[in-house]
Short mmCIF file of C-alpha atoms and ligand atoms in Angstrom, two decimals:
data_model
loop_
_atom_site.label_atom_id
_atom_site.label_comp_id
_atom_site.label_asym_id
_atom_site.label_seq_id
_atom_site.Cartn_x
_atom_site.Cartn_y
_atom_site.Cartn_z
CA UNK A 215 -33.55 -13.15 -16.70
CA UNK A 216 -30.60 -11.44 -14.55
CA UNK A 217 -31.13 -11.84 -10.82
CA UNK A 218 -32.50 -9.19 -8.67
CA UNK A 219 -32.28 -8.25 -4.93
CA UNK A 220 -35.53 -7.62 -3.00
CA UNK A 221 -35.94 -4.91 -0.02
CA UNK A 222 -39.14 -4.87 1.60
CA UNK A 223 -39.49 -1.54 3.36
CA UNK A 224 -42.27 -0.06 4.80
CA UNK A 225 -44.51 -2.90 3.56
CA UNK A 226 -43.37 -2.15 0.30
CA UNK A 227 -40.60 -4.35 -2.03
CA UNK A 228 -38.35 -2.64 -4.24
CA UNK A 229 -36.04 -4.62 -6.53
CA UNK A 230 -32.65 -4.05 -7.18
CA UNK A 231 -30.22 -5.41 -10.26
CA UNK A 232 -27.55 -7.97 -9.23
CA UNK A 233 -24.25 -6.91 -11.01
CA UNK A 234 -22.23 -10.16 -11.43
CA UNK A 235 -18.16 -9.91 -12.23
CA UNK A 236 -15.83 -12.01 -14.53
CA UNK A 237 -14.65 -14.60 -11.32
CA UNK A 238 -18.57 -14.59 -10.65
CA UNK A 239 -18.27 -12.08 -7.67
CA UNK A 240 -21.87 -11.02 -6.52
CA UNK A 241 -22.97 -7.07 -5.77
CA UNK A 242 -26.40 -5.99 -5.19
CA UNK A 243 -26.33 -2.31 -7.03
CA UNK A 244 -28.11 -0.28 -4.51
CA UNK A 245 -27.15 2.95 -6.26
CA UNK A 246 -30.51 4.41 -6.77
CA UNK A 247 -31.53 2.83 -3.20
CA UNK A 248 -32.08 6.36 -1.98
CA UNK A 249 -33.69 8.07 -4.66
CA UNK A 250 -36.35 5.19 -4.21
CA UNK A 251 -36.62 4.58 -0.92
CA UNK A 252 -35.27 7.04 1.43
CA UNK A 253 -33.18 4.90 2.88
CA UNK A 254 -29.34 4.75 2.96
CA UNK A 255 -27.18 1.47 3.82
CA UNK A 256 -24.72 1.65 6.93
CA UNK A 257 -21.93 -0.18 6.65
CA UNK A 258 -18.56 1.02 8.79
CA UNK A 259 -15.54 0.02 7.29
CA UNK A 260 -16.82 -0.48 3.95
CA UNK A 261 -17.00 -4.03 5.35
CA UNK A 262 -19.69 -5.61 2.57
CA UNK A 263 -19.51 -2.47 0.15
CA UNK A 264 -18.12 -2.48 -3.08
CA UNK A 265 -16.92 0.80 -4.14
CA UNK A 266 -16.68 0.37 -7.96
CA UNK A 267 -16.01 -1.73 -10.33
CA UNK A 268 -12.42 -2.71 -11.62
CA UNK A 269 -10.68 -4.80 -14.42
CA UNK A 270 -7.21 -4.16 -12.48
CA UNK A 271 -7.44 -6.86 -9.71
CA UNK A 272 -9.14 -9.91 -8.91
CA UNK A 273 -8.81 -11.13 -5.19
CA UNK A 274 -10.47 -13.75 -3.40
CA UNK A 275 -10.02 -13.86 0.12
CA UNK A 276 -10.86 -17.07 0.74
CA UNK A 277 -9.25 -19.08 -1.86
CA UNK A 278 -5.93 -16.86 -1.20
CA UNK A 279 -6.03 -16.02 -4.71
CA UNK A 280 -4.52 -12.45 -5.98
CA UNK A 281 -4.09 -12.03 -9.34
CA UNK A 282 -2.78 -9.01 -11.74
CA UNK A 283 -5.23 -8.26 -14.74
CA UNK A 284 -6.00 -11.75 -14.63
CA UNK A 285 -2.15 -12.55 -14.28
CA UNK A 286 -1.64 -15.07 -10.95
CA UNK A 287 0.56 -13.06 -8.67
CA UNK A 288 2.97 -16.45 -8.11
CA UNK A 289 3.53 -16.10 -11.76
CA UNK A 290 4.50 -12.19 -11.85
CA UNK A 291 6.21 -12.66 -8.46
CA UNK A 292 8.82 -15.51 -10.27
CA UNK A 293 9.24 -13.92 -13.61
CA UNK A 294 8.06 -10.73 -13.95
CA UNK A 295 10.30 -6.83 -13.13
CA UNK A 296 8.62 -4.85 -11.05
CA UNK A 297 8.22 -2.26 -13.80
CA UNK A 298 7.09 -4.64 -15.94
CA UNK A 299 4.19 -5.53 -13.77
CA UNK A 300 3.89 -1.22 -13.22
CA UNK A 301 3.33 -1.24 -16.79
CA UNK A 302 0.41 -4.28 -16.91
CA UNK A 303 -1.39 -2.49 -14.04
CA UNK A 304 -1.32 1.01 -15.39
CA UNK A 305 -1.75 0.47 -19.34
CA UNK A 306 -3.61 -3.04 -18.67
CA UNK A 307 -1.48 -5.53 -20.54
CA UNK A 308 2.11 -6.90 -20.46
CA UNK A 309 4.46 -4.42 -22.33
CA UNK A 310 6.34 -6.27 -25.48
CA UNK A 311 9.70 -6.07 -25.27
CA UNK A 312 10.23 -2.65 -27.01
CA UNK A 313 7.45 -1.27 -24.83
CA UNK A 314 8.77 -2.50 -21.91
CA UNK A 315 12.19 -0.88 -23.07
CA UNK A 316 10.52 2.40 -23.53
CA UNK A 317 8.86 2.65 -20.49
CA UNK A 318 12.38 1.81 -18.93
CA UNK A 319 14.04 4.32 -20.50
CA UNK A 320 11.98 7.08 -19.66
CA UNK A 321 11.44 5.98 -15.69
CA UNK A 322 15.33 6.09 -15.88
CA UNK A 323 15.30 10.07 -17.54
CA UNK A 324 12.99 11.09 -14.93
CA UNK A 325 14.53 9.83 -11.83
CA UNK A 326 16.51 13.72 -10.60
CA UNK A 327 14.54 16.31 -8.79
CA UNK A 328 14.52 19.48 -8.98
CA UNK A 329 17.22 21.05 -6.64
CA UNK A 330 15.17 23.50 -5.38
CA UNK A 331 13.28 20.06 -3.40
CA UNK A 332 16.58 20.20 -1.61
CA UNK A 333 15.49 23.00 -0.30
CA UNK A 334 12.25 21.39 1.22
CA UNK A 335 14.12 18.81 2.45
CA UNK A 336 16.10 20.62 4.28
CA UNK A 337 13.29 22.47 6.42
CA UNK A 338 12.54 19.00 7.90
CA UNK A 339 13.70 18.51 11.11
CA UNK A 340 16.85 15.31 11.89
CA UNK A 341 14.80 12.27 12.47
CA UNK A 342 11.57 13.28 10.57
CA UNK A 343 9.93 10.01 9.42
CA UNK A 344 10.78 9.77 5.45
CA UNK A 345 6.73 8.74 5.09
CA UNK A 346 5.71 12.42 6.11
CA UNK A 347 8.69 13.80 4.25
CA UNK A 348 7.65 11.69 1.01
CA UNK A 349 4.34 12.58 1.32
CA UNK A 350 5.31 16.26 1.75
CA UNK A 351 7.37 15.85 -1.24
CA UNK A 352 5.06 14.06 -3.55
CA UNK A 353 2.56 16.61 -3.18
CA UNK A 354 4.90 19.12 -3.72
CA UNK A 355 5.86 17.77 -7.15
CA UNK A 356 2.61 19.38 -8.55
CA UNK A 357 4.03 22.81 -7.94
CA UNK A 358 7.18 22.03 -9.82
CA UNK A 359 4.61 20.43 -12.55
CA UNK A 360 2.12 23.17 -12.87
CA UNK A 361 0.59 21.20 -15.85
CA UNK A 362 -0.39 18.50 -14.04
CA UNK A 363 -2.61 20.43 -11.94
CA UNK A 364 -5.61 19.79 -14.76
CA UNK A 365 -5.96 16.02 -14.75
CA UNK A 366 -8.57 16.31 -17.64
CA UNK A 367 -5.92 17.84 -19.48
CA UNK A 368 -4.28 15.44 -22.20
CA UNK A 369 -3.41 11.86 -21.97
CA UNK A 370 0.66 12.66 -22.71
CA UNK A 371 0.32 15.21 -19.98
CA UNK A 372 -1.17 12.51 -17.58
CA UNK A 373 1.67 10.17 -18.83
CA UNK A 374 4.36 12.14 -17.94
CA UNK A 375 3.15 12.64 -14.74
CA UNK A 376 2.55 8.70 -14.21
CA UNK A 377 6.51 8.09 -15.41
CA UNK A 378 7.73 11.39 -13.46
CA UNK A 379 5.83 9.76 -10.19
CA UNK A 380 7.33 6.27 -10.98
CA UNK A 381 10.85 7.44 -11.31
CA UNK A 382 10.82 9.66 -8.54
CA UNK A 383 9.54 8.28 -5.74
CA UNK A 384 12.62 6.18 -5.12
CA UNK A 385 15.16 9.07 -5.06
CA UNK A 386 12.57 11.37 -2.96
CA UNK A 387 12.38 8.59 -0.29
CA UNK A 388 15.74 7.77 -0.37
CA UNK A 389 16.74 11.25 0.07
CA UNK A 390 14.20 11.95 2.69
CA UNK A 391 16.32 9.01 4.57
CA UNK A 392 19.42 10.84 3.73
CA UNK A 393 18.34 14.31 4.44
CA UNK A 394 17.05 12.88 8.02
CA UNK A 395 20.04 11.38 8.55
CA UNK A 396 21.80 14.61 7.80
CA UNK A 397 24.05 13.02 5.12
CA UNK A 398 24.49 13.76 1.88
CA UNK A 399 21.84 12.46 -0.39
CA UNK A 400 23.30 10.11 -3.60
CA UNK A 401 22.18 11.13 -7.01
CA UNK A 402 20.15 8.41 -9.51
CA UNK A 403 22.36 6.84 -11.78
CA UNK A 404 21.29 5.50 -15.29
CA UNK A 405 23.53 2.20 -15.28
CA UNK A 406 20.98 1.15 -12.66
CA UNK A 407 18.05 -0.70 -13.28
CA UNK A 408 14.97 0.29 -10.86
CA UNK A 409 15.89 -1.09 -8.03
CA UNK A 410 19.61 -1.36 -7.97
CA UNK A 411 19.03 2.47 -8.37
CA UNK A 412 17.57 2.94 -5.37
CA UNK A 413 19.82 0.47 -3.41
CA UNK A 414 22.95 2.87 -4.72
CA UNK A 415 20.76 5.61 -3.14
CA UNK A 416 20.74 4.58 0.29
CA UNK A 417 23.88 2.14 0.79
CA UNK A 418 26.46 3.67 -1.70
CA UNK A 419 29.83 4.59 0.22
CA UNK A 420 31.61 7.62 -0.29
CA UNK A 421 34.08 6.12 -2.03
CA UNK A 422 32.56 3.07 -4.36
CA UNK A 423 29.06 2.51 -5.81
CA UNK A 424 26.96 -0.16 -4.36
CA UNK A 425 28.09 -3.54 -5.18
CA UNK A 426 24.59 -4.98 -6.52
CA UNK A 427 23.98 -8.09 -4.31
CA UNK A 428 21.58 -10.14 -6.71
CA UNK A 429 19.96 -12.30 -3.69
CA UNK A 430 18.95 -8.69 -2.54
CA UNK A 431 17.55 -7.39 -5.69
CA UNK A 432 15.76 -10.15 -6.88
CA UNK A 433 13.72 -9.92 -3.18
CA UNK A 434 13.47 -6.23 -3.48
CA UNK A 435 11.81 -6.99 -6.92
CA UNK A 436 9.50 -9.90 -6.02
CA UNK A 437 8.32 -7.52 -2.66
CA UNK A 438 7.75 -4.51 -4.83
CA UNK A 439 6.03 -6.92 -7.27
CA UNK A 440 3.44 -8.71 -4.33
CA UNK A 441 2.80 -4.85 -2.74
CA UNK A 442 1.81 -3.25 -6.31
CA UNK A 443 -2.03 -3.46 -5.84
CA UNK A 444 -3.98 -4.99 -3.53
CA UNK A 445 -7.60 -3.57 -5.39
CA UNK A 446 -10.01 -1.22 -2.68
CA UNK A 447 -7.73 -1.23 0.21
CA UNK A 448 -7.61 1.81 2.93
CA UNK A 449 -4.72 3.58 0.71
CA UNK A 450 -6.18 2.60 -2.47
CA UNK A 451 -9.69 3.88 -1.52
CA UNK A 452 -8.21 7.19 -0.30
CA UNK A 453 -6.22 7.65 -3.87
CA UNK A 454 -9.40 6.69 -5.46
CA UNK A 455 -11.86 8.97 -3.35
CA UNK A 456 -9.33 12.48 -3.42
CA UNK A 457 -9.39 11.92 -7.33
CA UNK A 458 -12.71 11.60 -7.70
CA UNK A 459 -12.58 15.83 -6.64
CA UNK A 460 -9.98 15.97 -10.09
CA UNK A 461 -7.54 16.74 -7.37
CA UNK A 462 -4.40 15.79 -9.24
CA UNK A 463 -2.27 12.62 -9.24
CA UNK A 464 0.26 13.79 -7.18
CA UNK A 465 -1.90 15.25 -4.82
CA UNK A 466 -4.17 11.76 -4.80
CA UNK A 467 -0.78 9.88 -4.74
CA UNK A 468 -0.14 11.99 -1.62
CA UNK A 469 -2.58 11.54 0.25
CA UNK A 470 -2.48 7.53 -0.55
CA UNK A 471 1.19 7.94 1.19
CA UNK A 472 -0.68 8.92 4.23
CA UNK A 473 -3.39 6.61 4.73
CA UNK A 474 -1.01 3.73 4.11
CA UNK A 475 1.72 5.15 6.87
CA UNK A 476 -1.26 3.90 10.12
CA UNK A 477 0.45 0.77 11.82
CA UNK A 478 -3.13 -0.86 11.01
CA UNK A 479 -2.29 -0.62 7.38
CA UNK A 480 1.08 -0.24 5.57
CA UNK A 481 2.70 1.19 8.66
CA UNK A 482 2.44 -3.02 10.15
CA UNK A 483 5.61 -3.76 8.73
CA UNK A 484 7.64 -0.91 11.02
CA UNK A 485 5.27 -1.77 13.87
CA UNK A 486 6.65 -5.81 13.35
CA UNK A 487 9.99 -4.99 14.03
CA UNK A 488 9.27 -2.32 16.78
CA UNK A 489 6.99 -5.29 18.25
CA UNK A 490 9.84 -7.65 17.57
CA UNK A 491 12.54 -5.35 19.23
CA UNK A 492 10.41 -4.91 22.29
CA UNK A 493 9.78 -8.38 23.20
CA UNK A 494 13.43 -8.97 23.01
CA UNK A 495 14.05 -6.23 25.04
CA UNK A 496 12.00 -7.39 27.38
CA UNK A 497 13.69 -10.46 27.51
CA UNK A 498 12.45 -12.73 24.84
CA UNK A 499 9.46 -13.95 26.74
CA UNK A 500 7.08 -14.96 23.72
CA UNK A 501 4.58 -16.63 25.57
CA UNK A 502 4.07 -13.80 27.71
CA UNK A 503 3.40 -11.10 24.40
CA UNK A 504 1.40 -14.19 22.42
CA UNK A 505 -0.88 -14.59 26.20
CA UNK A 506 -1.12 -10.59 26.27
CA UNK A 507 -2.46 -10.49 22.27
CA UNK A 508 -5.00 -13.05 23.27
CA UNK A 509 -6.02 -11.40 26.06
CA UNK A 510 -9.02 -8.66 25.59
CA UNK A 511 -8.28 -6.43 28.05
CA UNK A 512 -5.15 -5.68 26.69
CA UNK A 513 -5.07 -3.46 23.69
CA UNK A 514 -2.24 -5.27 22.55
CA UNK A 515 -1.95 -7.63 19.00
CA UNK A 516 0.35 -9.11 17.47
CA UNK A 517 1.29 -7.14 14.26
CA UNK A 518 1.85 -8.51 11.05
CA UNK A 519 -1.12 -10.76 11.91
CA UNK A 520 -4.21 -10.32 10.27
CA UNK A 521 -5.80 -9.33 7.33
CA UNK A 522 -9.60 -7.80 6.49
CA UNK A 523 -10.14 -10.03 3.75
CA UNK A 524 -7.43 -13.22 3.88
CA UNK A 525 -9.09 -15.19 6.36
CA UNK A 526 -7.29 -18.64 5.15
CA UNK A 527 -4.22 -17.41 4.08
CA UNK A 528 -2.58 -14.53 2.03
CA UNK A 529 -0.77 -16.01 -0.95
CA UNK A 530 1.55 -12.95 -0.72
CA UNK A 531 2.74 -14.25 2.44
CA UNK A 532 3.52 -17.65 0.90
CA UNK A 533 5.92 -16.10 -1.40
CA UNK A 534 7.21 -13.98 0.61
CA UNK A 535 7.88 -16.61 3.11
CA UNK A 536 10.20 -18.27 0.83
CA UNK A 537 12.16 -14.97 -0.06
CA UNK A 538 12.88 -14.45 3.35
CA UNK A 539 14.44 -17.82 3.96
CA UNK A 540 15.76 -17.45 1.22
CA UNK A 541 17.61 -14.09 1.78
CA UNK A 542 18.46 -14.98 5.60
CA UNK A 543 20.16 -18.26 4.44
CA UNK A 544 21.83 -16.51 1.70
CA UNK A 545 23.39 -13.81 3.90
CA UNK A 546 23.89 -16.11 6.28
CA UNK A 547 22.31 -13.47 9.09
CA UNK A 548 22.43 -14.35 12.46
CA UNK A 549 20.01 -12.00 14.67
CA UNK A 550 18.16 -12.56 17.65
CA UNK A 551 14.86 -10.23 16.23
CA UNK A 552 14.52 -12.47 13.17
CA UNK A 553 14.76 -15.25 15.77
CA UNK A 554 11.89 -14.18 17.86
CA UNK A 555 9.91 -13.96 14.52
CA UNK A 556 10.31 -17.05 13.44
CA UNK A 557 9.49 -18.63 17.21
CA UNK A 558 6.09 -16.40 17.36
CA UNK A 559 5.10 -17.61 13.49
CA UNK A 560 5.85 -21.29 14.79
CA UNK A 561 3.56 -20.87 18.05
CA UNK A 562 1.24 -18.80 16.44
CA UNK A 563 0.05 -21.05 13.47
CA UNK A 564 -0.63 -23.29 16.06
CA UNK A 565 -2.75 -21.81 18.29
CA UNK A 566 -5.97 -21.90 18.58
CA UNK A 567 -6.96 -18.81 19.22
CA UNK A 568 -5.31 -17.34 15.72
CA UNK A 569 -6.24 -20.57 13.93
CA UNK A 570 -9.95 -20.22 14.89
CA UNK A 571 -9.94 -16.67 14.23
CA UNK A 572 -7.60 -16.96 10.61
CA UNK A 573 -5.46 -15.36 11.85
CA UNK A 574 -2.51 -15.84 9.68
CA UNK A 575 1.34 -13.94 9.42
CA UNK A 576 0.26 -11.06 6.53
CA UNK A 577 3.00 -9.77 3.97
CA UNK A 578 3.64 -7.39 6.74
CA UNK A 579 5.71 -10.02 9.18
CA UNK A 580 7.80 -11.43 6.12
CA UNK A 581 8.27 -8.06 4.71
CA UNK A 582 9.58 -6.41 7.88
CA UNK A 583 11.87 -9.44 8.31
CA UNK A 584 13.45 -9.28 5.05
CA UNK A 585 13.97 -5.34 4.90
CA UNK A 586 15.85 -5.77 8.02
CA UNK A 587 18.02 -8.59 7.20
CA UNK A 588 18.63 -6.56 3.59
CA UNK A 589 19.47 -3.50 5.82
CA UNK A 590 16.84 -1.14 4.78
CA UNK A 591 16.45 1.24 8.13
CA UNK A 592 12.96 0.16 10.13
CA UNK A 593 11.76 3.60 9.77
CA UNK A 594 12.14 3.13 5.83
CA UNK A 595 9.96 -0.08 5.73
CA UNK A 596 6.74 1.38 4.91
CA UNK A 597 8.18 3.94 2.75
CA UNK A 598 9.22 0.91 0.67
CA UNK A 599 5.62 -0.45 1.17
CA UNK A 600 4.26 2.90 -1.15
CA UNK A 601 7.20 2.29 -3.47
CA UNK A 602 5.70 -1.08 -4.03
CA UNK A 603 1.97 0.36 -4.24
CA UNK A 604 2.81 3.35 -6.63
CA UNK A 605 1.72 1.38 -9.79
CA UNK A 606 -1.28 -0.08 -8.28
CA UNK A 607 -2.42 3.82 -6.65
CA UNK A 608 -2.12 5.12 -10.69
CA UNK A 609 -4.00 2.32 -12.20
CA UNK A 610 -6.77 2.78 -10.10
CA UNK A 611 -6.82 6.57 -10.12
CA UNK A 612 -6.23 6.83 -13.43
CA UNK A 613 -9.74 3.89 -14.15
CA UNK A 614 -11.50 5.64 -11.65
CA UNK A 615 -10.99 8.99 -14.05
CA UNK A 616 -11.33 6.88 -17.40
CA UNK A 617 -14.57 5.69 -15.47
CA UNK A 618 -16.14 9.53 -15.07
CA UNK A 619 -16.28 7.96 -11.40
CA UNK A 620 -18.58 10.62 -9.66
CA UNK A 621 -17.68 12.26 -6.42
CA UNK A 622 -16.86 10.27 -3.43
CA UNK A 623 -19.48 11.59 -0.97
CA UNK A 624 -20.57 8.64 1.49
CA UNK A 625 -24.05 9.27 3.47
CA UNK A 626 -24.36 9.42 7.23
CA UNK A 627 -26.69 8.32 9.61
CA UNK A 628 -27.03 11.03 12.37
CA UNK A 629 -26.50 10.47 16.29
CA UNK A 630 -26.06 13.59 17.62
CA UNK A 631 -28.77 16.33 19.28
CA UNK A 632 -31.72 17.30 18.02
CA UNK A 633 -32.24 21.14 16.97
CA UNK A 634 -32.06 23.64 20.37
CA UNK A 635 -31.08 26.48 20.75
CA UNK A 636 -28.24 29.09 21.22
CA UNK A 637 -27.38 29.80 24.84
CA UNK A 638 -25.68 32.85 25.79
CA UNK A 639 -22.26 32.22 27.32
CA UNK A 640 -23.14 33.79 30.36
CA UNK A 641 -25.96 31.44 30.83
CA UNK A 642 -24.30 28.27 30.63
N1 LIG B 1470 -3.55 -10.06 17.23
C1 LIG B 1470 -4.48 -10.54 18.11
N2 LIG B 1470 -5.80 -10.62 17.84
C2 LIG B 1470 -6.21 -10.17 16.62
C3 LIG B 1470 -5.32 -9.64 15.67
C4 LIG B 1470 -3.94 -9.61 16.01
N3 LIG B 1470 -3.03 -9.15 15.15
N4 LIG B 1470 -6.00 -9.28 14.56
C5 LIG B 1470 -7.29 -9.55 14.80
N5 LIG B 1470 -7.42 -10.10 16.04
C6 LIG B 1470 -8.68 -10.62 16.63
C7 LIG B 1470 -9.59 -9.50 17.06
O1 LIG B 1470 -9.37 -9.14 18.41
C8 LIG B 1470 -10.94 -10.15 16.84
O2 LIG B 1470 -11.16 -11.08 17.88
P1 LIG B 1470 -12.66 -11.35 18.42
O3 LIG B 1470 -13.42 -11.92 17.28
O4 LIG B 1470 -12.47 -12.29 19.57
O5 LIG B 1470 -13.19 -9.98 18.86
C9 LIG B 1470 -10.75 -10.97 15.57
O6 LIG B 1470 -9.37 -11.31 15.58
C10 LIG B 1470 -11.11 -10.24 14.29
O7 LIG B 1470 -10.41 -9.02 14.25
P2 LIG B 1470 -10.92 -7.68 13.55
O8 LIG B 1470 -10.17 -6.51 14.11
O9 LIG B 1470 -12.42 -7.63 13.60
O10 LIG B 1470 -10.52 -7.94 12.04
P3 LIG B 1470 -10.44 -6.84 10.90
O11 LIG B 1470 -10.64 -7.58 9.62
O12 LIG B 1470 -11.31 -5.67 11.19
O13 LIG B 1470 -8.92 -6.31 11.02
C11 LIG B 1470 -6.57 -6.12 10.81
C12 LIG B 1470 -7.87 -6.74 10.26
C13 LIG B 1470 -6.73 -4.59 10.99
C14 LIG B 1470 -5.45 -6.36 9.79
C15 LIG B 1470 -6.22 -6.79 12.17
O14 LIG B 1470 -6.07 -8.18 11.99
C16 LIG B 1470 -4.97 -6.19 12.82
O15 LIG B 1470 -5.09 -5.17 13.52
N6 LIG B 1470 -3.77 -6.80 12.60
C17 LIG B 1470 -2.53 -6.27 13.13
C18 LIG B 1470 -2.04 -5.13 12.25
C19 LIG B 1470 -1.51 -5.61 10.92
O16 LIG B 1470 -0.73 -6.53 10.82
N7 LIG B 1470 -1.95 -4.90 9.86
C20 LIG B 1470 -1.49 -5.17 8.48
C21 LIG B 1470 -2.62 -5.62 7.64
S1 LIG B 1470 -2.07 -6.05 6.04
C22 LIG B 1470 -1.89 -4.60 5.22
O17 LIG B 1470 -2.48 -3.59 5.45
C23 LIG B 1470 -0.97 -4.63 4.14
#
């Protein structure tokens, strides 16, 4: 007989199925809780709440395992293309080799916008952050693609707007850096693959095309590979929650943008490097910043520490640690910011107030450290960071629609005054 979770309320016990996953993961489904008992569950943060089900990503917090529709992420992080892995999360298994060229070829047809988004562009102020530009843009896109307005439409519909959304993020953020910068922004080019595409796009001279560095492409790959999902996650949840109104993908892709641009979320890896920059400003004193994160009076922590669910370690950060030795002995960068980095990591894993508390450097402190060293602008790093999640935000979005996924509507539980009345203005 399948297990069963028991609530006594009120004197009375109601029972409640146990919904067991594939990697044995246990959920009590309290779905008709409130229809039998009145009562709602509060739970800030989500903290112990599963919001659906999902066959995209397994993740175990405590083993440090992340894996891919069942693929380990070490394995997809060595040998996989980032579009490759786009294509396992969104259609569910690893494209052959014709369907992998396919899907190629078409990413690489979409990859211009419209000129009239120059026009957009331009109304943005010097300086504006490219994550509130591409989020700007992004939703914009489904003005320029009436038809995608209807997500219930047709399934070739709905693929054009996943490949139209996977080839054009890259040139819409790497224009919004352009367009801030007030220079002039570099068209895709087709000789490109994915990622040496968008390197052209922010680094080409005026006079020469990039000169594709493979040590930086191949860790431009493997981060856009270990940032492409990362299952219910603040981003994820928002993608997953403004879909479930049928608002459409790029609107739901949108508003993902946003949630992950918070310094407690995507916007860590920026925050590193501001962190970073700061304590060397103020003269390199690490013990001083690693005392003030400690201390509880100060609102201060250390970024790119941290993670809701890896309380061991995040195998992301594993891999990524490697990459970014690997890229600063490659390049053979000398800079004091990566050198603070590398001196708070070392105290760090040694303390005991992180160790007790697993607190651990997240994919955030690597990240930020190779971005820099690869010469991607700090304000760009998080923009990157959605580049990386695109594929992971349409696979779930699109499962939570193949689902009939109903409404996102969480309950409440009430603090505020009971019912009085008006009181003139005059009287108060
Ligand atoms: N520096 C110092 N202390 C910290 C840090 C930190 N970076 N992170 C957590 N702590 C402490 C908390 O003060 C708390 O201590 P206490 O038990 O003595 O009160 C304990 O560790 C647990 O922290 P919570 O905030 O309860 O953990 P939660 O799971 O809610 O938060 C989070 C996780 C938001 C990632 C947090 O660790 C943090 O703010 N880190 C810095 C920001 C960061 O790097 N974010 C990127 C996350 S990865 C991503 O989104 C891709």
């Amino acid at each position: 007989m399948s297990e069963v979770a028991k609530i006594t309320l009120d004197g009375e016990t109601h029972e409640f199925p146990v919904v067991v996953g594939t990697e044995n993961e246990k959920a009590i489904d309290i779905s008709k809780l409130r229809g039998t008992t009145g009562y709602v569950t509060l739970d800030p943060g989500f903290k112990n709440t599963g919001s659906t089900k999902s066959a995209i990503t397994f993740l175990n917090g405590e083993d440090g395992i992340l894996r891919y529709r069942g693929y380990p992420i070490e394995q997809l992080a060595e040998k996989a293309s980032f579009l490759e892995v786009a294509y396992l999360l969104i259609y569910g298994e690893l494209p052959t080799k014709i369907q992998l060229e396919t899907f190629e070829n078409e990413i690489t047809r979409h990859t211009l916008v419209h000129e009239d988004m120059k026009t957009l562009l331009r109304a943005f102020p010097a300086g504006a952050h490219p994550m509130g530009v591409a989020a700007s843009l992004i939703v914009s896109l489904s003005t320029f693609y009436p038809e995608s307005q209807d997500p219930n439409r047709n399934k070739e519909a709905l693929n054009l707007t996943i490949i139209r959304l996977l080839a054009k993020l890259p040139t819409i953020a790497a224009w919004a850096y352009k367009f801030s910068k007030r220079h002039p922004v570099v068209y895709p080019k087709n000789k490109y693959n994915y990622v040496e595409n968008f390197l052209n796009m922010m680094f080409q001279l005026p006079t020469e095309d990039y000169e594709v560095n493979p040590i930086v492409s191949k860790a431009l790959n493997t981060l856009l590979i270990l940032h492409a999902d990362h299952e219910q996650n603040c981003s994820t949840s928002t993608v997953r929650i403004v879909g479930s109104s049928h608002a459409n993908l790029y609107a739901s892709i949108s508003a993902g943008i946003s949630a992950l641009w918070g310094p407690l979320h995507g916007g860590a890896n920026q925050a590193v490097i501001e962190m970073l920059e700061a304590i060397k400003a103020d003269g390199g004193n690490i013990d001083k910043w690693i005392a003030k994160a400690k201390d509880k009076n100060d609102p201060f922590r250390l970024m790119g520490f941290g993670h809701r669910v890896y309380k061991n370690f995040d195998p992301r950060a594993t891999i990524i640690k490697k990459a970014a030795d690997d890229v600063l002995s490659s390049l053979g960068i000398d800079d004091p910011v990566l050198d603070i980095a590398k001196q708070i990591e070392e105290i760090a894993l040694k303390d005991e107030y992180f160790v007790k508390r697993g607190l651990y450097p997240n994919v955030d402190f690597y990240s930020g450290i190779i971005y820099r060293a690869i010469g991607i602008p700090t304000e760009m790093f998080t923009v990157m960071f959605a580049i990386g999640r695109l594929p992971g935000w349409i696979a779930q979005w699109k499962e939570m629609l193949e689902d009939k996924a109903p409404i996102g509507r969480p309950r409440q539980i009430y603090t505020g005054p009971n019912k009085r009345d008006y009181v003139e203005i005059e009287k108060r």
